[in-house]
Amino acid sequence: MKIIGEVGKWELRNSRLHITTAEGQVRISQISSATFRVQACSLDEIFQESGYACPVIPEGMAFQFSEREDSLVVETLDVRLIISKSPFRLRFERLDGTVLSEDDPGLGIVWDGPEVTNYKTLQPGERFFGLGEKTGPLDRAGKQYRNWNTDAYAYGPNTDPLYVSCPFYMGMSHENMYGIFLNNHWETTFNFGAANDRFSFFQAKGGQLDYFFFAGPEPADILREYTALTGRIKLPPMWSLGFQQCRYSYSPDKDVLRVARTFREKEIPADVIYLDIHYMQDYKVFTWDKEKFPDPESLIRQLHELNFKVVVILDPGVKAEKGYHVSDDGVENDVFLKYPDGQLYRGAVWPGWSNFPDFTASRVRKWWADYVGKLAKQGISGFWNDMNEPAVWGHHTPNLIGFELEGEKGTHKEAHNIYGMQMALATKQGAEDALGEERTFILTRASFSGGQRDSAVWTGDNHATNPHLMLGARLVNSLGISGFPFSGNDVGGFTGDAAPGLYRRWIAQAAFHPLMRAHTMINSRSAEPWCFGEEDLEVARNFISLRYQLLPHLYSLFYESTKNGMPPVRSLLFDYHREWKIFTEAFENQFALGQHLLICPVDGEAALAKVYLPEGRWYHFFNDKVCEGAQEHLLEVPRDLIPVFVKAGGIIPMQSITQHVHEPHDKILRLHVYHGADGAYELYEDDGHTRQNEAGNYALRKINYKDGILTISPQEGAYKSAFQHLHIYLHGANFKKAKAGQQELKIEKSDFRFLKAISNFDPYEDYPDASKIIAELLRVETSWYSDPIKIQFY
Ligand code: MIG
């Protein structure tokens, strides 16, 4: 074991500080005004670059640098890095001296064989968040986690690891936020003061210590910088934001059609239907079952006529079988993983003994992509990558298997965590090449930091239980904190049968999640909205319809994510980390869809809910009842609802209900504006399915609200909006009149409702204040196209 030791030589070269210590060498660069990169390796190594998470790492910028007797100091406009010389230790602090993060004075950076660890002093009350798809609480203090992508079938609320690895976390030290990303895809461990009262640490089993330190100051700043490095999503097709229905498995073909037709008959909006492993012949990838799916083109055509998109599952294992064209072709093209002695590796999965493509080689990704392209040409719109941890029966992929790693060559130990992400990349490339202008949608189970560029993730094989409903909310929150904006859980729970009440609450919660997909295990109860009785069906129709009304909002949030990495679903950490209550068990599952719409998950059978409203003034979303923030509220929750609030200053664009995302709406954009604080919003629109948005074919409008004055900027971009009318619903204000320029606007009282009453339950009438509040709604009409719009209420 070696501790890094004292600083010997140092020099500033090409905007990088090179330091040699007794036992190691360090390179430090500043890559933006609040971001540093620290690399360390032992004396006999040379520095390596790992490009999977971060395809392009910016060069360092010029330093503000000074030498003191006992330290070297780098200072930016808002953060200071002190490098003490004896021994070498780093301390990141704010300019007022508040510590953000500092190396443990006795340990610092330590090598133990191929393993490297950086120990940081645990600050009093320090909190930790993120690490992507991890179980456990929002604040991860006192816990330790391992990053090793794992097929965690039927995982529990504390199982670790799961399917996705994301060695990025945010910390809060002395009320100040910072972020650390360990750019290392080997197996890593993060300790946040678990079983010790001295340090937190991050540790890699191989590779080098290469981490980025983000000084924020706000979580959104940290995430913006982190996603500037690791990448952001491109706009997904609008249909992938619609309701998605899955089952393990719909088969034969007429079953698929029956399900799709039932959605249309029952008027439950939906856009996507999935084919799980039984569409294939004997689970052989890139085949169709000849008996059950004899004419895939015709099936796909009929589904398209019903306005459904089709997503198929793709597993990486290719059955090792002479005469099976994909297997023969793979062997001939040398695409499969091998042992070091040259023998092909075989692992057992669904089709039996199988070979596995080496997705860490671009030529293999191309090979795979060509097959994906053929499915896309048959009419498949999206692809679902499963079992790509990679998973094999028995879970032990041998460590000595060789991988190309883009020419660097290495073994399974190094390649494991990025295998799923590279499979998703290959799949995306195949779909995109074949689909041309059309956008595709890739859903993956395993991924790694940076994987957000290519695919959405779902949180694997959950259970039909209340704790999983809550964990599901936390997982999506944590993925969002960690740069994965597009995720969701199997609605209804994958394993087990949902107890009465659970499905409806799950549907309600998922209606506000980026990915809304119902799915269920083979031989279990189906997860279609009509399988849980008449009331659950109505609740499902209500909340799925609400999701379709919210599409302009959801889509605008996805647009924002392409710009700055902010996830559509935001843990309260983003805006309220100074309010300690958000970290408590009772409230840690709450989340916001955008900045202002607050969703409070509740258990299946709960009739009462305790919620925490952060500072500010809040409106009950369903009846406009005003609730004060910075306090807890105990609410009655009818079985047909979950509590949803909007903050004063919130602006939420909505549209009429449609049965699928490309069914024309009524051309009225409904802008819900919540009076009581200043509001700002960016409304984004485009055709929702091509890449012409990247050539300027989009419409972006900035909307502001302040004290009765609503302004809408001239449109940026060339897209002709699908909306021709604008209705403004001003909630919580008493104005009687409104003008746009000199033009008097028509004002009506509105009884606008987001949900329909179910059986004897009416979300609007069960609250005594409801009618009063609805009477305060104002509604105006104006035309939408022209120049800037300024509306004054008075
Ligand atoms: O061994 O394809 O997580 O969603 O339905 C199970 C069958 C393999 C695991 C996935 C699940 C999927 C199932 N798959």
Coordinates of C-alpha atoms in Angstrom, one line a residue, residues 59 77 200 312 379 533 552 559 641 705:
E59 CA -8.3 21.3 -22.3
L77 CA -14.0 33.7 -9.5
S200 CA -15.9 9.3 2.6
V312 CA -38.9 -4.9 -29.8
G379 CA -41.3 -0.9 -39.4
G533 CA -61.4 -3.3 -12.3
P552 CA -46.4 20.6 -24.2
Y559 CA -35.9 20.4 -24.7
L641 CA -55.8 10.8 -6.7
Y705 CA -45.5 36.6 -15.8

